[in-house]
XYZ file of C-alpha atoms in Angstrom:
682
model
C -16.119 99.328 134.412
C -17.807 102.740 134.871
C -19.265 104.861 132.043
C -16.276 107.252 132.014
C -13.765 104.451 131.598
C -15.954 102.816 128.899
C -16.097 106.130 126.976
C -12.335 106.575 127.241
C -11.665 103.023 126.015
C -13.967 103.620 123.025
C -12.220 106.933 122.289
C -8.827 105.203 122.443
C -9.970 102.567 119.917
C -11.218 105.338 117.565
C -7.880 107.151 117.782
C -5.955 103.915 117.152
C -8.138 103.267 114.087
C -7.388 106.763 112.752
C -3.667 106.259 113.428
C -3.710 102.887 111.628
C -5.353 104.524 108.589
C -2.745 107.294 108.672
C 0.055 104.672 108.721
C -1.509 103.000 105.657
C -1.695 106.349 103.843
C 1.992 106.969 104.599
C 2.869 103.467 103.338
C 0.956 104.144 100.107
C 2.748 107.467 99.578
C 6.168 105.900 100.298
C 5.431 103.164 97.732
C 4.403 105.851 95.231
C 7.591 107.879 95.868
C 9.727 104.749 95.501
C 8.039 103.879 92.211
C 8.404 107.442 90.833
C 12.020 107.581 91.997
C 12.818 104.289 90.246
C 11.118 105.480 87.034
C 13.009 108.799 87.131
C 16.368 107.051 87.600
C 15.592 104.601 84.767
C 14.597 107.521 82.480
C 17.907 109.311 83.192
C 19.889 106.113 82.629
C 18.197 105.471 79.259
C 18.286 109.080 78.013
C 21.414 110.609 79.527
C 23.235 110.699 76.157
C 20.544 113.041 74.791
C 20.268 115.244 77.921
C 22.132 118.534 78.201
C 23.644 119.841 81.450
C 20.527 121.815 82.451
C 18.334 118.724 81.996
C 20.717 116.652 84.141
C 20.706 119.287 86.917
C 16.888 119.497 86.847
C 16.566 115.703 86.940
C 19.028 115.510 89.857
C 17.073 118.140 91.790
C 13.832 116.249 91.127
C 15.375 113.030 92.508
C 16.658 114.904 95.595
C 13.171 116.349 96.198
C 11.551 112.918 95.950
C 14.133 111.348 98.283
C 13.670 114.199 100.813
C 9.860 113.831 100.698
C 10.206 110.069 101.066
C 12.509 110.475 104.088
C 9.946 112.857 105.641
C 7.230 110.235 105.141
C 9.361 107.567 106.838
C 9.941 109.902 109.830
C 6.196 110.586 110.004
C 5.471 106.847 110.017
C 7.904 106.383 112.901
C 5.979 108.984 114.946
C 2.604 107.414 114.084
C 3.784 103.950 115.166
C 5.007 105.452 118.461
C 1.595 107.065 118.976
C -0.127 103.713 118.303
C 1.772 102.299 121.307
C 0.778 105.214 123.567
C -1.296 107.910 121.801
C -1.659 110.303 124.752
C -1.101 110.570 128.489
C -3.283 113.522 129.476
C -6.492 115.394 128.750
C -7.915 118.741 129.690
C -11.293 120.141 128.657
C -10.712 123.852 128.133
C -13.592 126.334 127.859
C -12.774 129.753 126.400
C -14.374 133.051 127.500
C -16.965 132.716 124.680
C -17.992 129.271 126.032
C -16.392 127.059 123.359
C -15.175 123.828 124.996
C -12.321 121.837 123.446
C -11.173 118.429 124.717
C -7.366 118.555 124.469
C -5.657 115.142 124.426
C -1.901 115.518 124.999
C 0.791 113.142 123.713
C 4.442 112.961 122.734
C 3.572 114.054 119.151
C 0.644 115.849 117.542
C -1.896 114.046 115.342
C -4.358 115.887 113.121
C -7.482 114.603 111.388
C -6.550 116.012 107.975
C -10.047 115.567 106.534
C -11.886 117.448 109.300
C -8.837 119.662 109.952
C -8.935 119.310 113.717
C -6.352 118.290 116.272
C -6.926 114.821 117.736
C -3.716 114.782 119.795
C -1.677 117.851 120.779
C 2.106 117.769 121.120
C 3.110 118.234 124.795
C 5.153 121.261 123.676
C 2.217 123.068 122.009
C 1.141 126.287 123.792
C -2.294 124.885 124.715
C -0.674 121.805 126.329
C 1.200 123.976 128.841
C -2.040 124.287 130.862
C -1.917 120.548 131.651
C 1.273 121.174 133.630
C 0.527 124.625 135.029
C -3.099 124.485 136.205
C -5.603 122.367 138.075
C -9.395 122.781 137.630
C -10.649 126.362 137.308
C -9.284 129.543 135.747
C -6.454 128.953 133.257
C -4.676 130.599 130.326
C -2.002 129.900 127.753
C 0.207 132.118 125.620
C 0.082 132.168 121.811
C 2.078 134.366 119.411
C -1.014 136.606 119.165
C -1.521 136.923 122.922
C -3.010 135.192 125.950
C -6.055 132.894 125.601
C -8.044 132.818 128.837
C -10.734 130.456 130.064
C -11.185 127.592 132.492
C -10.294 123.929 132.794
C -13.453 121.892 133.459
C -11.893 118.432 133.395
C -8.431 116.987 133.821
C -7.389 113.359 133.387
C -4.202 111.394 133.215
C -3.729 108.030 131.482
C -1.255 105.212 131.320
C -1.492 103.598 127.872
C 1.010 100.875 127.019
C 1.117 98.728 123.865
C -2.162 100.392 122.829
C -3.962 99.290 126.030
C -5.413 101.621 128.673
C -3.853 100.456 131.950
C -5.404 103.138 134.154
C -6.877 106.626 134.179
C -6.967 109.143 137.005
C -9.835 111.614 137.280
C -9.674 115.294 138.312
C -7.570 115.887 141.398
C -5.723 118.703 143.046
C -2.374 117.057 142.282
C -3.147 114.890 139.304
C 0.535 114.112 138.647
C 1.339 112.744 142.088
C -0.254 109.293 141.792
C 1.190 108.721 138.310
C 4.536 110.047 139.516
C 4.540 107.611 142.446
C 3.718 104.697 140.122
C 6.468 105.681 137.683
C 9.089 106.187 140.402
C 8.291 102.873 142.077
C 9.210 101.039 138.844
C 12.623 99.564 138.143
C 15.314 101.574 136.427
C 16.331 101.016 132.819
C 19.527 101.125 130.794
C 18.436 104.438 129.244
C 17.013 107.640 130.692
C 13.302 107.953 129.786
C 11.226 110.964 128.803
C 9.116 112.443 131.629
C 6.414 114.231 129.601
C 3.597 112.579 131.584
C 4.962 113.681 134.965
C 6.513 117.123 134.369
C 5.863 119.313 137.416
C 4.905 122.989 137.330
C 8.347 124.310 138.358
C 9.997 121.996 135.819
C 7.601 123.158 133.091
C 8.614 126.786 133.703
C 12.268 125.838 133.115
C 11.486 123.787 130.001
C 9.408 126.541 128.346
C 11.603 129.517 129.263
C 12.331 131.313 125.980
C 13.838 134.522 127.376
C 16.988 133.341 129.157
C 20.166 133.634 127.104
C 21.949 131.620 129.819
C 19.943 129.353 132.122
C 21.687 127.788 135.121
C 19.822 124.887 136.746
C 21.058 124.027 140.249
C 19.246 120.781 141.056
C 19.683 118.401 143.983
C 20.532 114.726 143.376
C 17.537 113.037 141.750
C 15.743 116.296 140.851
C 15.602 115.301 137.168
C 17.731 118.267 136.067
C 19.354 116.468 133.112
C 16.003 115.160 131.916
C 14.492 118.641 132.268
C 17.377 120.181 130.309
C 16.861 117.641 127.484
C 13.117 118.337 127.455
C 13.990 122.044 127.300
C 16.084 121.328 124.190
C 13.156 119.356 122.688
C 10.835 122.299 123.419
C 13.197 124.833 121.806
C 13.568 122.582 118.729
C 9.754 122.526 118.470
C 9.269 126.233 119.167
C 12.011 127.443 116.783
C 11.885 124.593 114.256
C 12.344 126.995 111.320
C 15.652 128.349 112.628
C 17.249 125.612 114.764
C 17.768 121.884 114.226
C 19.331 119.023 116.198
C 22.682 119.513 114.406
C 22.817 123.124 115.722
C 22.915 122.017 119.379
C 25.896 120.667 121.312
C 25.848 118.771 124.614
C 28.963 118.724 126.800
C 28.640 115.495 128.832
C 30.824 114.383 131.752
C 31.780 111.147 129.924
C 30.795 108.844 127.063
C 28.858 106.420 129.299
C 26.580 109.217 130.494
C 26.176 110.425 126.902
C 24.980 106.919 125.969
C 22.648 106.789 129.001
C 20.827 109.988 127.969
C 20.925 109.246 124.213
C 17.358 107.897 124.152
C 15.488 110.907 125.529
C 15.405 113.178 122.484
C 14.682 110.413 119.929
C 11.801 109.303 122.226
C 10.484 112.858 121.945
C 10.687 112.693 118.143
C 13.898 114.683 117.790
C 17.070 113.586 116.064
C 20.202 112.589 117.965
C 22.124 115.661 119.147
C 25.914 115.997 118.803
C 27.772 115.615 122.086
C 31.342 115.993 123.256
C 33.374 115.949 126.472
C 35.614 118.737 127.772
C 38.796 116.856 126.861
C 37.735 116.588 123.192
C 36.954 120.290 123.151
C 40.358 121.052 124.727
C 42.229 118.902 122.173
C 40.429 120.757 119.380
C 41.142 124.216 120.828
C 44.804 123.424 121.556
C 45.251 121.963 118.078
C 46.651 118.603 119.304
C 49.724 120.551 120.448
C 49.987 119.141 123.973
C 49.528 115.842 125.777
C 47.397 116.606 128.829
C 45.960 114.928 131.897
C 42.192 114.262 131.811
C 39.792 115.364 134.556
C 39.257 111.681 135.417
C 43.030 111.238 135.830
C 43.213 114.376 137.977
C 40.505 113.095 140.337
C 42.061 109.613 140.467
C 45.424 111.190 141.407
C 43.700 113.158 144.197
C 42.035 109.997 145.524
C 45.173 107.880 145.466
C 48.023 110.297 146.290
C 46.701 113.296 148.300
C 49.690 115.496 147.378
C 49.371 118.932 149.151
C 51.315 120.833 146.420
C 49.112 119.267 143.697
C 45.994 120.227 145.685
C 47.258 123.804 146.077
C 47.857 124.119 142.318
C 44.361 122.831 141.549
C 42.682 124.971 144.220
C 44.294 128.203 142.975
C 43.666 127.518 139.271
C 40.024 126.681 140.011
C 39.329 129.981 141.769
C 37.673 133.084 140.380
C 40.750 135.016 141.582
C 42.869 132.998 139.113
C 40.719 134.185 136.200
C 40.902 137.781 137.493
C 44.705 137.559 137.730
C 44.942 136.207 134.164
C 42.910 139.207 132.959
C 45.131 141.630 134.933
C 48.224 139.989 133.471
C 46.872 140.409 129.926
C 46.328 144.131 130.642
C 49.897 144.304 131.937
C 51.133 142.624 128.714
C 49.104 145.052 126.594
C 50.634 148.072 128.344
C 54.217 146.909 128.872
C 55.337 144.115 126.560
C 55.488 146.018 123.270
C 58.729 148.035 123.349
C 58.594 150.097 120.169
C 61.881 151.444 118.861
C 62.733 153.532 115.854
C 62.773 151.432 112.652
C 64.957 152.272 109.615
C 63.920 150.913 106.186
C 66.366 152.081 103.502
C 66.549 155.832 104.023
C 63.130 156.044 105.656
C 62.849 156.272 109.448
C 59.657 154.984 111.074
C 59.353 156.715 114.480
C 58.658 154.542 117.547
C 55.637 156.733 118.469
C 53.976 155.762 115.163
C 54.531 152.051 115.907
C 53.055 152.408 119.417
C 50.078 154.348 118.068
C 49.398 151.709 115.367
C 49.703 148.877 117.939
C 47.082 150.575 120.149
C 44.783 151.290 117.193
C 44.147 147.555 116.930
C 43.251 147.096 120.629
C 40.210 144.996 119.680
C 42.415 142.498 117.816
C 44.147 139.665 119.778
C 47.693 140.765 120.695
C 49.690 138.360 118.523
C 47.395 138.996 115.543
C 48.148 142.729 115.516
C 51.652 142.483 114.084
C 50.648 141.612 110.496
C 48.216 144.573 110.582
C 50.804 146.973 112.033
C 53.294 145.598 109.466
C 50.916 146.476 106.603
C 50.540 150.017 107.981
C 54.333 150.430 108.306
C 54.891 149.188 104.732
C 52.301 151.691 103.489
C 54.017 154.487 105.480
C 57.454 153.613 104.022
C 56.052 153.243 100.496
C 54.502 156.740 100.689
C 57.568 158.334 102.321
C 60.064 156.768 99.869
C 57.681 157.041 96.909
C 58.624 153.562 95.659
C 57.764 149.875 95.995
C 59.430 147.878 98.743
C 61.644 144.895 98.046
C 60.680 141.497 99.530
C 63.702 141.764 101.822
C 62.476 145.115 103.168
C 58.970 143.741 103.698
C 60.375 140.790 105.680
C 62.678 143.078 107.676
C 59.663 145.102 108.853
C 57.746 141.957 109.935
C 60.742 140.493 111.800
C 61.613 143.797 113.495
C 58.063 144.264 114.826
C 57.960 140.705 116.227
C 61.260 141.303 118.067
C 59.763 144.378 119.740
C 57.237 142.157 121.571
C 58.569 140.241 124.554
C 57.204 136.779 123.541
C 55.474 135.339 120.532
C 54.534 131.931 121.955
C 51.460 131.321 124.158
C 53.280 128.834 126.409
C 56.035 131.435 127.080
C 53.346 133.925 128.156
C 51.707 131.322 130.406
C 55.008 130.532 132.130
C 55.705 134.283 132.441
C 52.273 134.796 134.050
C 53.397 132.774 137.102
C 56.666 134.769 137.289
C 54.605 137.974 137.152
C 52.466 136.594 139.990
C 55.586 135.766 141.983
C 54.472 132.093 142.098
C 56.586 130.258 139.463
C 56.243 127.001 141.441
C 52.531 126.827 140.529
C 53.320 125.806 136.935
C 55.089 122.502 136.404
C 55.698 121.607 132.782
C 58.533 120.825 130.424
C 58.170 120.214 126.664
C 57.244 116.590 126.025
C 55.648 116.194 129.469
C 51.921 115.835 130.208
C 50.197 119.129 130.998
C 48.238 119.096 134.275
C 44.468 119.274 133.742
C 44.255 122.475 135.825
C 46.500 124.217 133.242
C 44.661 123.093 130.100
C 41.845 125.646 129.923
C 43.991 128.458 131.346
C 46.360 127.913 128.413
C 43.387 127.828 126.014
C 42.057 131.079 127.533
C 45.420 132.787 126.987
C 45.547 131.440 123.451
C 42.093 132.888 122.708
C 43.096 136.285 124.121
C 46.531 136.350 122.434
C 45.884 134.620 119.111
C 42.128 134.624 118.726
C 40.263 131.474 117.886
C 37.453 130.656 115.516
C 34.273 130.269 117.571
C 31.917 127.348 117.064
C 29.516 129.606 115.181
C 27.352 126.721 113.942
C 26.277 125.905 117.541
C 23.036 127.733 118.360
C 22.468 126.238 121.816
C 25.014 124.761 124.220
C 24.001 122.370 127.009
C 26.595 121.837 129.756
C 25.932 119.048 132.266
C 27.658 118.506 135.653
C 28.390 122.249 135.884
C 30.013 121.897 139.335
C 32.996 120.072 137.788
C 34.077 123.029 135.636
C 36.069 126.044 136.806
C 35.635 129.793 136.163
C 38.414 129.752 133.538
C 36.628 126.890 131.746
C 33.410 128.922 131.724
C 35.353 131.958 130.441
C 36.547 129.783 127.524
C 33.001 128.506 126.840
C 31.673 132.054 126.896
C 34.168 133.158 124.200
C 34.011 130.029 122.048
C 30.222 129.560 122.047
C 28.443 132.771 121.168
C 24.964 131.293 121.639
C 22.285 130.522 124.228
C 23.297 128.114 126.975
C 21.653 125.755 129.449
C 24.058 124.867 132.280
C 23.076 122.364 134.962
C 24.463 120.477 137.917
C 24.606 120.146 141.684
C 27.405 121.653 143.756
C 26.878 118.851 146.326
C 27.827 116.239 143.705
C 31.316 117.549 143.035
C 33.953 114.877 142.515
C 36.780 117.358 143.108
C 35.962 119.739 145.998
C 39.069 121.797 145.182
C 37.686 122.805 141.790
C 33.910 122.923 142.196
C 31.719 125.734 140.839
C 28.377 126.757 142.316
C 25.579 128.547 140.457
C 26.828 131.817 142.034
C 30.365 131.237 140.680
C 29.003 130.633 137.176
C 26.871 133.773 137.480
C 30.073 135.826 137.889
C 31.163 134.670 134.410
C 27.618 135.005 132.983
C 26.041 137.974 134.830
C 22.966 137.750 132.567
C 22.174 134.174 133.697
C 18.755 133.120 135.014
C 19.345 130.786 137.988
C 16.729 128.147 138.768
C 16.880 125.893 141.829
C 15.221 122.474 141.809
C 15.093 121.177 145.382
C 12.596 118.320 145.072
C 14.280 114.922 144.744
C 12.407 112.170 142.873
C 15.008 109.404 142.556
C 15.525 107.894 145.989
C 13.226 106.774 148.777
C 12.949 109.075 151.804
C 15.127 106.641 153.772
C 17.985 106.805 151.237
C 17.692 110.602 150.832
C 17.837 111.152 154.600
C 20.791 108.767 154.857
C 22.740 110.755 152.204
C 22.093 113.900 154.270
C 24.406 112.484 156.934
C 27.298 112.790 154.468
C 26.508 116.171 152.900
C 23.623 117.983 154.613
C 21.434 120.100 152.344
C 18.575 121.811 154.222
C 16.891 122.746 150.917
C 16.304 119.197 149.653
C 12.640 118.088 149.552
C 12.288 114.306 149.165
C 9.172 112.928 147.480
C 6.988 110.889 149.879
C 8.097 107.428 148.776
C 9.196 104.941 151.410
C 11.410 101.861 151.278
C 13.970 99.899 153.270
C 16.479 101.637 155.522
C 20.011 101.556 154.023
C 21.881 98.513 155.345
C 25.404 98.246 156.775
C 27.199 94.911 156.429
C 30.270 94.576 158.656
C 32.811 92.027 157.396
C 35.635 90.467 159.386
C 38.251 90.987 156.648
C 38.885 92.331 153.156
C 38.504 88.805 151.735
C 35.241 88.416 153.658
C 33.984 91.659 152.147
C 34.683 90.421 148.599
C 32.825 87.194 149.452
C 29.886 89.275 150.735
C 29.768 91.149 147.393
C 29.306 87.780 145.613
C 26.353 87.020 147.895
C 24.795 90.471 147.274
C 25.114 89.994 143.487
C 23.444 86.555 143.747
C 20.610 88.033 145.881
C 20.081 90.830 143.334
C 19.703 88.315 140.483
C 16.762 86.741 142.354
C 15.222 90.089 143.359
C 13.356 91.056 140.174
C 15.180 94.392 140.018
C 16.758 95.525 136.725
C 19.959 97.202 137.831
C 22.564 96.961 140.572
C 25.396 99.471 140.817
C 28.511 98.429 142.744
C 30.164 101.809 143.209
C 33.783 101.992 144.351
C 35.941 104.979 145.232
C 38.821 104.367 142.783
C 39.376 102.543 139.471
C 41.916 100.293 141.231
C 39.297 99.140 143.756
C 36.771 98.537 140.950
C 39.291 96.322 139.104
C 39.936 94.393 142.320
C 36.193 93.755 142.777
C 35.905 92.714 139.117
C 38.521 89.996 139.646
C 36.631 88.747 142.718
C 33.315 88.697 140.812
C 34.660 87.084 137.649
C 32.056 84.900 135.967
C 29.141 86.731 137.657
C 28.176 88.682 134.515
C 29.354 92.031 135.885
C 29.868 94.970 133.493
C 32.881 97.143 134.427
C 32.564 100.807 133.438
C 35.900 102.579 132.921
C 36.990 105.929 131.520
C 37.129 104.276 128.065
C 33.583 102.797 128.247
C 31.022 104.146 125.785
C 27.849 102.154 126.628
C 25.635 101.651 129.652
C 23.630 98.424 130.026
C 21.267 97.309 132.771
C 22.189 94.374 135.026
C 25.130 94.402 137.436
C 27.350 97.418 136.788
C 30.678 97.932 138.559
C 32.220 101.392 138.430
C 33.566 104.391 140.361
C 31.540 107.214 141.882
C 33.088 109.606 139.362
C 31.749 107.632 136.391
C 28.409 106.837 138.085
C 27.457 110.523 138.298
C 24.130 111.141 136.561
C 23.263 107.427 136.463
C 20.712 105.695 138.686
C 20.200 102.083 139.780
C 17.412 100.138 141.493
C 19.963 98.943 144.042
C 23.410 100.244 144.968
C 26.184 98.553 146.924
C 29.018 100.762 148.201
C 31.940 98.507 149.180
C 34.888 99.443 151.434
C 32.924 102.090 153.403
C 35.588 102.046 156.098
C 37.304 104.863 158.000
C 40.547 103.938 156.266
C 39.084 104.246 152.747
C 36.813 107.290 153.157
C 38.590 110.063 155.073
C 39.413 113.132 152.892
C 37.147 115.818 151.434
C 37.403 114.186 147.970
C 36.481 110.825 149.513
C 33.430 112.408 151.152
C 32.244 113.798 147.794
C 32.612 110.359 146.204
C 30.647 108.690 149.012
C 27.759 111.172 148.608
C 27.617 110.646 144.839
C 27.718 106.840 145.258
C 24.867 106.727 147.801
C 22.598 109.105 145.844
C 22.607 106.780 142.784
C 20.226 104.357 144.595
C 16.497 104.434 143.855
C 15.093 101.664 146.074
C 17.830 99.901 148.063
C 21.260 100.875 149.410
C 23.819 98.573 151.071
C 27.256 99.548 152.404
C 29.913 96.960 153.244
C 33.051 97.538 155.300
C 35.801 95.818 157.262
C 37.377 97.461 160.306
C 35.822 100.751 161.430
C 32.990 102.486 159.571
C 33.899 105.837 157.970
C 33.335 108.844 160.224
C 31.150 110.387 157.475
C 28.439 107.827 158.301
C 28.755 107.606 162.075
C 25.704 109.138 163.771
C 26.815 111.304 166.691
């Protein structure tokens, strides 16, 4: 062991000792709070008959304060215990312009020596810690609220500390992260996404710490870590604006509940509370007020995979275009200018001229159309009251309200939506009868009309919205999000990982809805070996992708003589995986029906089937569809039924790309008959 390593091991032991003392101090304070709380409650119980209301309120507030302080102490202990496992992962020695050198140890949380009032460990989100990610040795600077602090980095180290033991340290290097990154990426996957604070790259750090963007769009290739980066960005914003934003003020829109479970560990690992999450269908049900039964996105994609109905595809393609949103806006302008036919209104002996009604209707142009009538009605009643110099009867008041409503062509959002297609000259594009299931492509268009016609209460409590898998949402969906969530947004995805090519949105499409958006592109892929990344390029070429230099086996094709032989081969591959030492195997099918078929063949093999209803993700052997596997990663992936018969349409091609890019270390494709043309090398 060299002198440097010996010094670092001694420093680690000192820090662990300090942390252990801090844990004891927290334990003592928690015991003291518990004792005081018990005494206070006993005092109230024994004396409540002699206490007046003010005394009771004061006592209650005192108990609340103690409980809150106690809860804070428990949270602090949790952070200290986490630091004891792995106190820090990096160090820089920073020398300021006036030659003061500070060793800065960087960890998941900060730790301060309260007696000497100096930082022993700096939170990775602290301004000074940003230099660890942004600079190598030499000139460096970091931003503080009072300005830029300039100086130089004289030393830079990276550590792997696990269970309180120093496993390795890496000395100054031009790319200090690379070796640690390679070690981390070579490991097996887990059943939860992990934090990446030790391996954040410079371009990722810029995204995480961006405070200016009101809307940030992250277009990242498969395996670029975009979801992890977005979650670290949320953790940074919670740290930076901790006085004005908390975990409860953020909302994540996830593609499904399984993915939500998979990412649920990241923020708690970073010391933040669990963040509320939802899926688009839940949001739609809330905004439509449970008024309609509607198809889910999963059901839409499954129908495309199994039926390939040209009329259905045409409806989806049109309603997913930016032109569709433009036409809806033109239609609403047409409604505004033409659908209110004011006519003279007689109330008793008073005549209300039609010009007055038209003028009043236009006065409220900032109010949603169907919400204007009560306001115009109030104005008309005031006009009649003044003209007749008397109070109006209830009958007269009602007559005014009913007459105004009749002057407008429709008063029901669904009637307007149906009329929109007549106005377009394309009535065949809307297929719905009351009691039927609304097609998914119509859901957010109907919500958009409802917002414009009736208004809707925005989710004002949400201060930051995170939208994952951005490519799966259409311009009209983004138009709804923009009106419902009046807050900052982080939107991320990969247009190459669309599961419905007829309704995919690119970063440029989203920018048309949010012109103020900052667009960031992450082209480096960290998940898969070079061999797997290059293989996936056969399916969907992306000249911008930059694979990390990590090599492994070439993807394998297994040709089977029959469908039954292929199912038998899957049993053998599952058995081989169980002896491999890997943690996770994903068997990724094209459709739910195929996944169920494989499940029956693999019964008794301990296979977990993920369906649209699943809410948890566990490591081991996971059987699912490409649609539900999006965002997940596995040590090994098997793609069954990779035949020309099974993978032939544009939707099929998207599914095949998503399935193959889930693999970290090993990829196997099985097929009977001819191999799909998407994988044939010309």
